[in-house]
Coordinates of C-alpha atoms and ligand atoms in Angstrom, one line a residue:
M1 CA -21.5 -0.4 26.0
R2 CA -20.2 -2.7 28.7
K3 CA -18.5 -1.2 31.9
I4 CA -15.1 0.1 31.0
Q5 CA -12.4 -2.1 32.6
N6 CA -9.9 -0.5 34.7
I7 CA -7.4 -3.4 35.5
Y8 CA -4.4 -1.1 36.3
D9 CA -6.2 0.0 39.4
D10 CA -6.3 -3.6 40.6
E11 CA -3.4 -3.6 43.3
K12 CA -2.2 -7.0 42.5
F13 CA -2.1 -6.4 38.7
F14 CA -0.6 -2.8 39.2
S15 CA 2.3 -4.0 41.4
Q16 CA 3.2 -6.8 39.0
Y17 CA 3.0 -4.5 36.0
K18 CA 5.0 -1.8 37.8
E19 CA 7.7 -4.2 38.8
M20 CA 8.0 -5.5 35.0
R21 CA 8.1 -1.8 33.8
D22 CA 10.5 -0.5 36.4
S23 CA 13.0 -3.5 35.6
K24 CA 13.5 -1.9 32.2
I25 CA 14.1 -5.5 30.8
N26 CA 10.9 -5.7 29.0
A27 CA 9.3 -5.8 25.5
N28 CA 8.2 -2.2 25.9
E29 CA 11.7 -0.7 26.6
L30 CA 13.6 -3.1 24.3
I31 CA 11.2 -3.3 21.3
E32 CA 8.0 -1.2 21.5
I33 CA 9.3 2.2 22.5
P34 CA 12.3 2.3 20.0
T35 CA 10.0 1.3 17.1
I36 CA 7.3 3.8 17.7
K37 CA 9.8 6.6 18.4
G38 CA 11.1 6.0 14.9
M39 CA 7.6 6.7 13.5
L40 CA 7.1 10.2 15.1
P41 CA 7.3 13.3 12.8
N42 CA 9.1 16.4 14.0
L43 CA 7.3 17.4 17.3
K44 CA 8.3 21.0 17.5
G45 CA 5.4 23.2 18.2
K46 CA 2.8 20.3 18.1
K47 CA -0.2 19.7 20.1
I48 CA -0.4 16.0 21.2
L49 CA -2.9 13.9 22.9
D50 CA -1.7 10.5 24.4
L51 CA -4.5 8.0 25.0
G52 CA -3.8 5.5 27.8
C53 CA -0.8 7.5 28.7
G54 CA 0.1 5.2 31.7
E55 CA 3.0 6.6 33.8
G56 CA 3.5 9.4 31.2
E57 CA 7.0 8.3 29.9
M58 CA 6.1 9.2 26.2
A59 CA 4.1 12.3 27.0
R60 CA 7.4 13.6 28.8
F61 CA 9.4 12.7 25.8
F62 CA 7.1 14.7 23.6
I63 CA 7.6 17.9 25.6
E64 CA 11.4 17.3 25.7
K65 CA 11.2 17.1 21.9
G66 CA 9.6 20.5 21.6
A67 CA 5.8 19.8 21.8
K68 CA 3.8 22.9 22.5
K69 CA 1.1 21.1 24.6
V70 CA 0.6 17.5 25.6
V71 CA -2.5 16.1 27.2
G72 CA -2.2 12.6 28.7
I73 CA -5.3 10.7 29.6
D74 CA -5.8 7.4 31.4
V75 CA -8.6 5.5 33.0
S76 CA -6.4 4.4 35.9
Q77 CA -5.9 6.5 39.0
N78 CA -2.7 4.6 39.8
M79 CA -1.3 5.5 36.4
I80 CA -2.2 9.1 36.6
N81 CA -0.8 9.4 40.1
E82 CA 2.5 8.1 38.8
A83 CA 2.6 10.4 35.7
K84 CA 1.9 13.4 38.0
K85 CA 4.9 12.8 40.1
H86 CA 6.9 14.7 37.4
E87 CA 5.9 18.1 36.6
Y88 CA 6.5 19.5 33.1
K89 CA 5.4 22.9 31.8
N90 CA 2.6 22.5 29.1
L91 CA 1.9 18.9 30.2
E92 CA -1.3 18.0 31.6
F93 CA -2.5 14.5 32.8
K94 CA -6.2 13.5 33.5
I95 CA -8.2 10.5 34.4
L96 CA -10.4 10.0 31.5
P97 CA -11.3 6.8 29.5
M98 CA -10.5 7.0 25.9
E99 CA -14.1 6.1 25.2
E100 CA -15.0 9.7 26.3
I101 CA -12.4 11.8 24.4
S102 CA -15.2 13.8 22.8
S103 CA -15.4 15.6 26.0
I104 CA -12.0 17.2 25.5
D105 CA -12.5 20.7 23.9
D106 CA -9.6 20.8 21.7
K107 CA -7.9 19.6 18.5
F108 CA -4.6 18.0 18.2
D109 CA -1.8 17.7 15.6
I110 CA -1.0 14.2 16.7
V111 CA -3.1 11.6 18.6
F112 CA -0.7 8.9 20.1
S113 CA -1.4 5.7 21.9
S114 CA 1.0 3.0 23.1
L115 CA -0.5 -0.4 23.7
A116 CA -3.8 0.5 25.0
F117 CA -6.2 0.2 22.0
H118 CA -6.7 -3.5 22.7
Y119 CA -8.6 -2.6 25.8
V120 CA -11.3 -0.8 24.0
E121 CA -14.4 -2.6 22.8
D122 CA -15.7 -0.3 20.0
Y123 CA -12.8 0.2 17.6
Y124 CA -15.1 1.9 15.0
K125 CA -16.2 4.5 17.5
L126 CA -12.6 5.0 18.9
M127 CA -11.4 5.9 15.4
K128 CA -14.3 8.2 14.7
D129 CA -13.7 10.0 18.0
I130 CA -10.0 10.3 17.3
S131 CA -10.5 11.6 13.9
S132 CA -12.7 14.3 15.2
K133 CA -10.0 15.3 17.7
L134 CA -7.4 15.6 15.0
K135 CA -6.6 18.5 12.8
K136 CA -6.7 18.0 9.1
N137 CA -3.2 16.3 8.0
G138 CA -2.8 15.5 11.7
Y139 CA -1.4 12.0 12.6
L140 CA -2.7 9.2 14.5
I141 CA 0.3 7.0 15.5
F142 CA -0.3 4.0 17.8
S143 CA 0.8 0.5 18.8
Q144 CA -1.4 -2.3 19.9
E145 CA -1.1 -6.0 20.4
H146 CA -0.8 -7.7 17.2
P147 CA -3.8 -9.6 15.7
L148 CA -1.8 -12.9 15.7
V149 CA -1.4 -12.6 19.4
T150 CA -4.9 -11.5 20.4
A151 CA -6.8 -14.1 18.1
T152 CA -6.8 -17.5 19.7
I153 CA -9.5 -18.0 22.2
K154 CA -8.2 -20.2 25.0
T155 CA -11.0 -22.7 25.6
Q156 CA -8.9 -25.9 25.5
D157 CA -6.1 -26.8 27.8
L158 CA -3.4 -26.3 25.1
P159 CA 0.0 -24.9 25.4
K160 CA 0.6 -21.4 23.7
Y161 CA 3.2 -23.0 21.4
I162 CA 5.1 -26.3 20.7
E163 CA 8.9 -26.0 20.3
K164 CA 10.9 -28.1 17.9
D165 CA 14.7 -27.9 17.2
G166 CA 14.8 -24.6 19.1
K167 CA 12.0 -23.1 17.1
R168 CA 8.6 -22.1 18.4
Y169 CA 5.4 -23.0 16.5
Y170 CA 2.3 -21.0 17.7
Y171 CA -1.3 -22.1 17.7
L172 CA -3.6 -19.9 15.8
S173 CA -7.4 -20.1 15.7
D174 CA -10.5 -17.8 15.9
Y175 CA -8.7 -15.3 13.7
N176 CA -11.8 -13.9 12.1
D177 CA -14.0 -14.1 15.2
V178 CA -13.2 -10.5 16.2
G179 CA -14.2 -9.5 19.8
K180 CA -13.6 -10.0 23.4
R181 CA -10.9 -12.3 24.8
L182 CA -10.2 -13.2 28.5
I183 CA -6.4 -13.3 29.2
D184 CA -4.5 -14.5 32.2
W185 CA -1.8 -11.7 32.6
N186 CA -0.8 -10.7 36.2
V187 CA -4.2 -11.6 37.3
E188 CA -6.9 -13.9 35.8
G189 CA -9.6 -12.8 33.2
V190 CA -8.1 -9.5 31.9
V191 CA -10.4 -8.2 29.1
K192 CA -8.8 -7.4 25.8
Y193 CA -10.4 -7.2 22.2
H194 CA -9.1 -9.0 19.2
R195 CA -9.5 -7.4 15.6
N196 CA -8.2 -8.8 12.4
F197 CA -6.3 -6.6 9.8
E198 CA -9.4 -6.0 7.8
T199 CA -11.4 -4.5 10.8
I200 CA -8.4 -2.3 11.7
F201 CA -8.1 -1.0 8.3
S202 CA -11.8 -0.3 7.6
A203 CA -12.2 1.4 11.0
L204 CA -9.5 3.8 10.1
K205 CA -10.6 4.3 6.4
E206 CA -14.2 5.0 7.6
S207 CA -12.8 7.8 9.8
N208 CA -10.7 9.3 7.1
L209 CA -7.5 7.9 8.6
R210 CA -5.1 7.0 5.7
I211 CA -2.4 4.5 6.7
E212 CA 1.1 5.7 5.9
E213 CA 3.3 3.4 7.8
L214 CA 2.4 -0.1 9.2
L215 CA 5.3 -1.9 11.2
E216 CA 5.2 -5.3 12.8
S217 CA 7.5 -5.9 15.9
K218 CA 10.8 -7.6 15.4
A219 CA 13.7 -8.0 17.8
S220 CA 16.9 -6.4 17.2
E221 CA 20.2 -8.3 17.7
E222 CA 20.8 -6.1 20.9
A223 CA 17.4 -7.1 22.4
I224 CA 18.0 -10.7 21.7
K225 CA 21.4 -10.5 23.5
I226 CA 19.6 -9.1 26.6
V227 CA 16.5 -11.4 26.4
A228 CA 17.1 -14.4 24.4
K229 CA 13.6 -15.6 24.0
Y230 CA 12.8 -12.4 22.0
K231 CA 14.1 -14.3 19.0
N232 CA 10.8 -15.9 18.9
L233 CA 9.2 -12.6 17.9
N234 CA 10.7 -13.3 14.5
N235 CA 8.4 -16.3 14.3
R236 CA 5.3 -14.4 15.6
P237 CA 5.2 -10.5 16.0
F238 CA 3.7 -9.3 19.3
F239 CA 3.0 -5.7 18.5
L240 CA 1.5 -3.8 15.6
F241 CA 2.4 -0.2 14.8
V242 CA 0.4 2.2 12.7
K243 CA 0.9 5.7 11.6
A244 CA -2.1 7.2 9.7
K245 CA -2.8 10.8 8.4
K246 CA -6.4 12.4 8.7
I247 CA -7.0 13.3 5.1
K248 CA -10.4 15.1 5.4
Ligands
SAM301 C1 0.2 -1.4 28.7 S1 -0.4 0.2 29.5 C2 0.5 1.3 28.4 C3 0.8 2.5 29.3 C4 1.6 3.5 28.3 N1 1.0 4.0 27.1 C5 3.0 3.0 28.1 O1 3.2 2.5 26.9 O2 3.9 3.1 29.0 C6 -1.9 0.4 29.0 C7 -2.6 1.6 29.6 O3 -3.8 1.9 29.0 C8 -4.7 2.3 29.9 N2 -6.2 1.9 29.6 C9 -6.7 0.8 29.4 N3 -8.0 1.1 29.0 C10 -8.3 2.3 28.9 C11 -9.4 3.1 28.4 N4 -10.4 2.6 28.1 N5 -9.1 4.5 28.5 C12 -7.9 5.1 28.8 N6 -7.0 4.3 29.3 C13 -7.1 3.0 29.3 C14 -4.4 1.5 31.3 O4 -4.8 2.1 32.4 C15 -2.9 1.5 31.1 O5 -2.2 2.7 31.7

């Protein structure tokens, strides 16, 4: 396994990311969070593990909704420092890469993750580890960047899309070439991993995680009113959402 990336502890990356999140005008707040909240079951009395919990916003939401215990883990010291600024009973945050969750000595009703799985290299191992941390009939609920967004390898000096008559046409290549991608986002050379739908489905299936709900991000009228360019999400979705049950 390669060295685990910790880009959120790069000060330039982190300050730009934090500014974007603090502004509240971003695709997380306007699209991702409302969609994934709508996929959650009743949280009363549940034990929940949040992978790549970031500043802990969702972890706190789970406690507010009646969860019995929530553990948030993240590879970034910066993120865990932010998360620990709010003290909640039965809520614990720790620095831990999700590649090492087998070291957590507990089982959960729900494993949750918001926009972090595309940073993990070995998807099959990740699903296997998650499955071993879930109780039978427990749920894995996650979002990640959509395969149509992560696919194209930028080797050419091409624009991301062309626009004609107010509509965006995106380039797509390398879809079935699953693996590492280098992206310029806040800083140059952020590592992400692309998987096609076939890989996502088979990694979950191999770990006895049966997909019960799958959503692709769309922008609501209200979101488009706030950020007009979100209308392009209806040409190419940005996020993928999955809810899967551990069946054995
Ligand atoms: C886009 S942020 C999302 C944070 C939070 N889930 C949210 O939605 O607000 C991605 C998070 O994943 C974390 N992350 C990236 N790779 C990770 C890994 N291998 N193990 C644990 N956390 C990781 C980052 O440090 C960062 O906090």
